[in-house]
């Protein structure tokens, strides 16, 4: 059989193959093997940089210190895009370890040190430099040396004992014990062997022990994730649940009692169809009904608000999908894997963001839809790019290993150009053509109604400031664990709790937005769009203030790079929360406004 049918079938088959390859290229685990070994097979010891313990994101190449590399070679290593974006720079230590093969005091290499090399080690020891080894995807941390305050001496750890726990053909855990060697004083040391400048010789050695265990492979990470306390998490959930009940109670009071009293105050009479009829002039009255001719007026800076709403929806869906995927995939120890998955799903969900932005923009009379395409597709990526560029410049200036390679940046730009931008264009076109009809339930007055003075609690600034308190109160306990996981190199694994907290946060924000909208409209302020968006997003301001407290009180971070890294990525996190909760608040307020105005009959 031949002809167009076969050609079309072949094209679809090749298209599916290409899509499969693209997904495999992005969503890929950082491991280069299946965590199964045969007897005598090489076990690679990777090192992911060194740096001061107080500034754990400030890392440098391991071999910037005068270490020497062993003889073991690795043919290749698969590095995911997420690892490259995180600045992960795995280097092979060259330590020759074979599965189930014990080793006793084997020399990795010998090193002759001059005064400059000795000073480099002493500098690192005085500043508590540490390193992170990665063996079979298991992180192992350790200092490079220690300082004795009693003798004012420095010691370098030159011998490592690797104790492997294994079950069958799998490695369950790795423990490392170090032995130290005293460092000489470069200022008072004499030359060795008559060689000028040579002041110390060091032998770097290692021992390997293999111990069989009954522990299962599925629980191998339990020793690396023990800082979480479930009791505190359940207390956090109960605290958040009480806040949810409180805010939902407020909404019920407003919807069931206050609104009913408002309609009685307007002297409305319920007809046979259940609608409220108004038979008298209400020009001397007050309240939310007085702004019915302005409440559906298009907001100022429509393009910006449409882009904000679309990006908030996209990031909200992305957050939900990533947390759900983390719960199902058990990926807490995969270095950079979360970033790879998030980047993949973000690119695909661009059409959703643009569809909502395009529909909202067209419903409110927007005409410059081409500009909206770039706003929708570039708002979040542009903000991230700006922050990352600043951090990257500081990283290059400080010569740390956290700098993102230029090729990786070009790969991300290519994803945006070839995937995000076209999907955004498609989404805006679909949104404006299929969901762009005006949805206002009241006729809009040709002249905007003046906004009267109101009580302090109904002022937009007060509503914005107060609206973020309850949502932040629902998540502040979980914020400690998230910050500790990210900034203290602890592995976060309780994604089930995170999902609950995320859902509670959305519910609380939605309820608070309804209350805030009622106060705003009842004070006859019809400019609710931006006020309610900022009211929902104000929770991010409280998160950022907590981040400042955490930086000052909970950490010992210092220096230009660590400060830039911390506040740069904290700003991105808070901006993402701002967009998500701003969308939730605006969407809830919009639905609430439609409900209360469509259930009354207006003259």
PDB file of N, CA and C in Angstrom, residues 297-360:
ATOM      1  N   UNK A 297     -16.177  47.761  34.372  1.00  0.00           N
ATOM      2  CA  UNK A 297     -15.394  48.623  33.487  1.00  0.00           C
ATOM      3  C   UNK A 297     -14.006  48.011  33.270  1.00  0.00           C
ATOM      4  N   UNK A 298     -13.472  48.057  32.043  1.00  0.00           N
ATOM      5  CA  UNK A 298     -12.129  47.498  31.798  1.00  0.00           C
ATOM      6  C   UNK A 298     -11.085  48.142  32.709  1.00  0.00           C
ATOM      7  N   UNK A 299     -10.195  47.360  33.282  1.00  0.00           N
ATOM      8  CA  UNK A 299      -9.196  47.909  34.211  1.00  0.00           C
ATOM      9  C   UNK A 299      -8.130  48.709  33.481  1.00  0.00           C
ATOM     10  N   UNK A 300      -7.462  49.543  34.218  1.00  0.00           N
ATOM     11  CA  UNK A 300      -6.320  50.261  33.663  1.00  0.00           C
ATOM     12  C   UNK A 300      -5.178  49.280  33.394  1.00  0.00           C
ATOM     13  N   UNK A 301      -4.324  49.636  32.448  1.00  0.00           N
ATOM     14  CA  UNK A 301      -3.168  48.808  32.082  1.00  0.00           C
ATOM     15  C   UNK A 301      -3.626  47.368  31.826  1.00  0.00           C
ATOM     16  N   UNK A 302      -4.567  47.247  30.899  1.00  0.00           N
ATOM     17  CA  UNK A 302      -5.205  45.968  30.622  1.00  0.00           C
ATOM     18  C   UNK A 302      -4.199  44.919  30.147  1.00  0.00           C
ATOM     19  N   UNK A 303      -3.262  45.317  29.298  1.00  0.00           N
ATOM     20  CA  UNK A 303      -2.282  44.353  28.783  1.00  0.00           C
ATOM     21  C   UNK A 303      -1.450  43.756  29.908  1.00  0.00           C
ATOM     22  N   UNK A 304      -0.986  44.612  30.821  1.00  0.00           N
ATOM     23  CA  UNK A 304      -0.163  44.122  31.932  1.00  0.00           C
ATOM     24  C   UNK A 304      -0.964  43.187  32.835  1.00  0.00           C
ATOM     25  N   UNK A 305      -2.196  43.569  33.164  1.00  0.00           N
ATOM     26  CA  UNK A 305      -3.008  42.727  34.043  1.00  0.00           C
ATOM     27  C   UNK A 305      -3.324  41.387  33.382  1.00  0.00           C
ATOM     28  N   UNK A 306      -3.602  41.402  32.081  1.00  0.00           N
ATOM     29  CA  UNK A 306      -3.867  40.151  31.378  1.00  0.00           C
ATOM     30  C   UNK A 306      -2.649  39.242  31.411  1.00  0.00           C
ATOM     31  N   UNK A 307      -1.465  39.811  31.198  1.00  0.00           N
ATOM     32  CA  UNK A 307      -0.243  39.015  31.272  1.00  0.00           C
ATOM     33  C   UNK A 307       0.018  38.477  32.661  1.00  0.00           C
ATOM     34  N   UNK A 308      -0.255  39.282  33.684  1.00  0.00           N
ATOM     35  CA  UNK A 308      -0.083  38.838  35.065  1.00  0.00           C
ATOM     36  C   UNK A 308      -1.021  37.682  35.386  1.00  0.00           C
ATOM     37  N   UNK A 309      -2.279  37.812  34.958  1.00  0.00           N
ATOM     38  CA  UNK A 309      -3.258  36.761  35.248  1.00  0.00           C
ATOM     39  C   UNK A 309      -2.908  35.464  34.530  1.00  0.00           C
ATOM     40  N   UNK A 310      -2.522  35.566  33.266  1.00  0.00           N
ATOM     41  CA  UNK A 310      -2.138  34.363  32.526  1.00  0.00           C
ATOM     42  C   UNK A 310      -0.925  33.676  33.133  1.00  0.00           C
ATOM     43  N   UNK A 311       0.074  34.465  33.511  1.00  0.00           N
ATOM     44  CA  UNK A 311       1.275  33.886  34.125  1.00  0.00           C
ATOM     45  C   UNK A 311       0.967  33.278  35.479  1.00  0.00           C
ATOM     46  N   UNK A 312       0.085  33.915  36.243  1.00  0.00           N
ATOM     47  CA  UNK A 312      -0.294  33.359  37.538  1.00  0.00           C
ATOM     48  C   UNK A 312      -1.001  32.027  37.398  1.00  0.00           C
ATOM     49  N   UNK A 313      -1.913  31.935  36.410  1.00  0.00           N
ATOM     50  CA  UNK A 313      -2.596  30.666  36.163  1.00  0.00           C
ATOM     51  C   UNK A 313      -1.602  29.591  35.749  1.00  0.00           C
ATOM     52  N   UNK A 314      -0.681  29.943  34.873  1.00  0.00           N
ATOM     53  CA  UNK A 314       0.298  28.967  34.399  1.00  0.00           C
ATOM     54  C   UNK A 314       1.195  28.461  35.530  1.00  0.00           C
ATOM     55  N   UNK A 315       1.688  29.377  36.340  1.00  0.00           N
ATOM     56  CA  UNK A 315       2.564  28.973  37.447  1.00  0.00           C
ATOM     57  C   UNK A 315       1.791  28.185  38.495  1.00  0.00           C
ATOM     58  N   UNK A 316       0.527  28.519  38.708  1.00  0.00           N
ATOM     59  CA  UNK A 316      -0.281  27.758  39.655  1.00  0.00           C
ATOM     60  C   UNK A 316      -0.478  26.318  39.201  1.00  0.00           C
ATOM     61  N   UNK A 317      -0.815  26.149  37.927  1.00  0.00           N
ATOM     62  CA  UNK A 317      -0.960  24.792  37.381  1.00  0.00           C
ATOM     63  C   UNK A 317       0.377  24.065  37.439  1.00  0.00           C
ATOM     64  N   UNK A 318       1.454  24.764  37.099  1.00  0.00           N
ATOM     65  CA  UNK A 318       2.782  24.153  37.127  1.00  0.00           C
ATOM     66  C   UNK A 318       3.151  23.693  38.532  1.00  0.00           C
ATOM     67  N   UNK A 319       2.884  24.542  39.535  1.00  0.00           N
ATOM     68  CA  UNK A 319       3.198  24.171  40.916  1.00  0.00           C
ATOM     69  C   UNK A 319       2.415  22.934  41.341  1.00  0.00           C
ATOM     70  N   UNK A 320       1.142  22.904  40.993  1.00  0.00           N
ATOM     71  CA  UNK A 320       0.314  21.747  41.353  1.00  0.00           C
ATOM     72  C   UNK A 320       0.828  20.475  40.680  1.00  0.00           C
ATOM     73  N   UNK A 321       1.154  20.562  39.390  1.00  0.00           N
ATOM     74  CA  UNK A 321       1.620  19.385  38.653  1.00  0.00           C
ATOM     75  C   UNK A 321       2.962  18.897  39.200  1.00  0.00           C
ATOM     76  N   UNK A 322       3.877  19.819  39.486  1.00  0.00           N
ATOM     77  CA  UNK A 322       5.202  19.420  39.969  1.00  0.00           C
ATOM     78  C   UNK A 322       5.104  18.776  41.350  1.00  0.00           C
ATOM     79  N   UNK A 323       4.291  19.344  42.234  1.00  0.00           N
ATOM     80  CA  UNK A 323       4.138  18.746  43.565  1.00  0.00           C
ATOM     81  C   UNK A 323       3.497  17.372  43.457  1.00  0.00           C
ATOM     82  N   UNK A 324       2.464  17.267  42.608  1.00  0.00           N
ATOM     83  CA  UNK A 324       1.809  15.974  42.415  1.00  0.00           C
ATOM     84  C   UNK A 324       2.778  14.964  41.819  1.00  0.00           C
ATOM     85  N   UNK A 325       3.588  15.391  40.873  1.00  0.00           N
ATOM     86  CA  UNK A 325       4.581  14.495  40.272  1.00  0.00           C
ATOM     87  C   UNK A 325       5.614  14.073  41.304  1.00  0.00           C
ATOM     88  N   UNK A 326       6.007  14.998  42.165  1.00  0.00           N
ATOM     89  CA  UNK A 326       6.977  14.665  43.205  1.00  0.00           C
ATOM     90  C   UNK A 326       6.412  13.641  44.178  1.00  0.00           C
ATOM     91  N   UNK A 327       5.125  13.765  44.494  1.00  0.00           N
ATOM     92  CA  UNK A 327       4.494  12.793  45.390  1.00  0.00           C
ATOM     93  C   UNK A 327       4.498  11.408  44.760  1.00  0.00           C
ATOM     94  N   UNK A 328       4.228  11.343  43.472  1.00  0.00           N
ATOM     95  CA  UNK A 328       4.112  10.041  42.798  1.00  0.00           C
ATOM     96  C   UNK A 328       5.469   9.471  42.386  1.00  0.00           C
ATOM     97  N   UNK A 329       6.426  10.345  42.030  1.00  0.00           N
ATOM     98  CA  UNK A 329       7.692   9.861  41.461  1.00  0.00           C
ATOM     99  C   UNK A 329       8.787   9.678  42.493  1.00  0.00           C
ATOM    100  N   UNK A 330       8.594  10.180  43.731  1.00  0.00           N
ATOM    101  CA  UNK A 330       9.599  10.002  44.783  1.00  0.00           C
ATOM    102  C   UNK A 330      10.959  10.496  44.309  1.00  0.00           C
ATOM    103  N   UNK A 331      11.033  11.795  43.975  1.00  0.00           N
ATOM    104  CA  UNK A 331      12.245  12.323  43.339  1.00  0.00           C
ATOM    105  C   UNK A 331      13.003  13.279  44.242  1.00  0.00           C
ATOM    106  N   UNK A 332      12.890  13.085  45.563  1.00  0.00           N
ATOM    107  CA  UNK A 332      13.475  14.070  46.462  1.00  0.00           C
ATOM    108  C   UNK A 332      14.995  14.141  46.382  1.00  0.00           C
ATOM    109  N   UNK A 333      15.664  13.061  45.958  1.00  0.00           N
ATOM    110  CA  UNK A 333      17.114  13.074  45.943  1.00  0.00           C
ATOM    111  C   UNK A 333      17.686  13.303  44.550  1.00  0.00           C
ATOM    112  N   UNK A 334      16.848  13.526  43.552  1.00  0.00           N
ATOM    113  CA  UNK A 334      17.343  13.703  42.200  1.00  0.00           C
ATOM    114  C   UNK A 334      17.827  15.141  42.017  1.00  0.00           C
ATOM    115  N   UNK A 335      19.128  15.293  41.866  1.00  0.00           N
ATOM    116  CA  UNK A 335      19.735  16.608  41.780  1.00  0.00           C
ATOM    117  C   UNK A 335      19.407  17.259  40.441  1.00  0.00           C
ATOM    118  N   UNK A 336      18.675  18.349  40.453  1.00  0.00           N
ATOM    119  CA  UNK A 336      18.328  19.059  39.244  1.00  0.00           C
ATOM    120  C   UNK A 336      17.149  18.486  38.496  1.00  0.00           C
ATOM    121  N   UNK A 337      16.652  17.340  38.918  1.00  0.00           N
ATOM    122  CA  UNK A 337      15.557  16.708  38.189  1.00  0.00           C
ATOM    123  C   UNK A 337      14.290  17.550  38.243  1.00  0.00           C
ATOM    124  N   UNK A 338      14.035  18.170  39.396  1.00  0.00           N
ATOM    125  CA  UNK A 338      12.840  19.004  39.539  1.00  0.00           C
ATOM    126  C   UNK A 338      12.848  20.152  38.542  1.00  0.00           C
ATOM    127  N   UNK A 339      14.017  20.771  38.348  1.00  0.00           N
ATOM    128  CA  UNK A 339      14.126  21.894  37.412  1.00  0.00           C
ATOM    129  C   UNK A 339      13.856  21.430  35.985  1.00  0.00           C
ATOM    130  N   UNK A 340      14.370  20.267  35.617  1.00  0.00           N
ATOM    131  CA  UNK A 340      14.148  19.750  34.267  1.00  0.00           C
ATOM    132  C   UNK A 340      12.666  19.495  34.002  1.00  0.00           C
ATOM    133  N   UNK A 341      11.995  18.859  34.960  1.00  0.00           N
ATOM    134  CA  UNK A 341      10.577  18.568  34.800  1.00  0.00           C
ATOM    135  C   UNK A 341       9.767  19.870  34.745  1.00  0.00           C
ATOM    136  N   UNK A 342      10.103  20.820  35.626  1.00  0.00           N
ATOM    137  CA  UNK A 342       9.380  22.090  35.658  1.00  0.00           C
ATOM    138  C   UNK A 342       9.546  22.854  34.353  1.00  0.00           C
ATOM    139  N   UNK A 343      10.753  22.848  33.800  1.00  0.00           N
ATOM    140  CA  UNK A 343      10.994  23.552  32.544  1.00  0.00           C
ATOM    141  C   UNK A 343      10.184  22.930  31.408  1.00  0.00           C
ATOM    142  N   UNK A 344      10.108  21.617  31.394  1.00  0.00           N
ATOM    143  CA  UNK A 344       9.351  20.914  30.354  1.00  0.00           C
ATOM    144  C   UNK A 344       7.862  21.249  30.439  1.00  0.00           C
ATOM    145  N   UNK A 345       7.292  21.140  31.638  1.00  0.00           N
ATOM    146  CA  UNK A 345       5.865  21.406  31.792  1.00  0.00           C
ATOM    147  C   UNK A 345       5.553  22.892  31.621  1.00  0.00           C
ATOM    148  N   UNK A 346       6.474  23.763  31.988  1.00  0.00           N
ATOM    149  CA  UNK A 346       6.238  25.199  31.795  1.00  0.00           C
ATOM    150  C   UNK A 346       6.099  25.521  30.308  1.00  0.00           C
ATOM    151  N   UNK A 347       6.978  24.937  29.513  1.00  0.00           N
ATOM    152  CA  UNK A 347       6.918  25.198  28.075  1.00  0.00           C
ATOM    153  C   UNK A 347       5.593  24.717  27.493  1.00  0.00           C
ATOM    154  N   UNK A 348       5.138  23.533  27.899  1.00  0.00           N
ATOM    155  CA  UNK A 348       3.898  22.993  27.360  1.00  0.00           C
ATOM    156  C   UNK A 348       2.674  23.776  27.824  1.00  0.00           C
ATOM    157  N   UNK A 349       2.725  24.300  29.050  1.00  0.00           N
ATOM    158  CA  UNK A 349       1.552  24.997  29.596  1.00  0.00           C
ATOM    159  C   UNK A 349       1.458  26.445  29.153  1.00  0.00           C
ATOM    160  N   UNK A 350       2.371  26.892  28.303  1.00  0.00           N
ATOM    161  CA  UNK A 350       2.322  28.282  27.831  1.00  0.00           C
ATOM    162  C   UNK A 350       1.031  28.582  27.089  1.00  0.00           C
ATOM    163  N   UNK A 351       0.489  27.571  26.416  1.00  0.00           N
ATOM    164  CA  UNK A 351      -0.754  27.784  25.666  1.00  0.00           C
ATOM    165  C   UNK A 351      -1.916  28.078  26.618  1.00  0.00           C
ATOM    166  N   UNK A 352      -1.892  27.490  27.816  1.00  0.00           N
ATOM    167  CA  UNK A 352      -2.957  27.752  28.795  1.00  0.00           C
ATOM    168  C   UNK A 352      -2.882  29.188  29.291  1.00  0.00           C
ATOM    169  N   UNK A 353      -1.680  29.629  29.605  1.00  0.00           N
ATOM    170  CA  UNK A 353      -1.480  31.006  30.074  1.00  0.00           C
ATOM    171  C   UNK A 353      -1.957  32.008  29.030  1.00  0.00           C
ATOM    172  N   UNK A 354      -1.535  31.791  27.787  1.00  0.00           N
ATOM    173  CA  UNK A 354      -1.899  32.732  26.730  1.00  0.00           C
ATOM    174  C   UNK A 354      -3.389  32.686  26.421  1.00  0.00           C
ATOM    175  N   UNK A 355      -4.010  31.508  26.517  1.00  0.00           N
ATOM    176  CA  UNK A 355      -5.447  31.394  26.258  1.00  0.00           C
ATOM    177  C   UNK A 355      -6.244  32.236  27.255  1.00  0.00           C
ATOM    178  N   UNK A 356      -5.904  32.114  28.552  1.00  0.00           N
ATOM    179  CA  UNK A 356      -6.639  32.896  29.554  1.00  0.00           C
ATOM    180  C   UNK A 356      -6.360  34.385  29.385  1.00  0.00           C
ATOM    181  N   UNK A 357      -5.088  34.733  29.152  1.00  0.00           N
ATOM    182  CA  UNK A 357      -4.747  36.148  28.973  1.00  0.00           C
ATOM    183  C   UNK A 357      -5.457  36.720  27.751  1.00  0.00           C
ATOM    184  N   UNK A 358      -5.482  35.955  26.648  1.00  0.00           N
ATOM    185  CA  UNK A 358      -6.133  36.442  25.436  1.00  0.00           C
ATOM    186  C   UNK A 358      -7.634  36.605  25.602  1.00  0.00           C
ATOM    187  N   UNK A 359      -8.273  35.658  26.281  1.00  0.00           N
ATOM    188  CA  UNK A 359      -9.722  35.759  26.480  1.00  0.00           C
ATOM    189  C   UNK A 359     -10.074  36.940  27.388  1.00  0.00           C
ATOM    190  N   UNK A 360      -9.340  37.107  28.490  1.00  0.00           N
ATOM    191  CA  UNK A 360      -9.614  38.217  29.404  1.00  0.00           C
ATOM    192  C   UNK A 360      -9.357  39.562  28.712  1.00  0.00           C
TER     193      UNK A 360
END
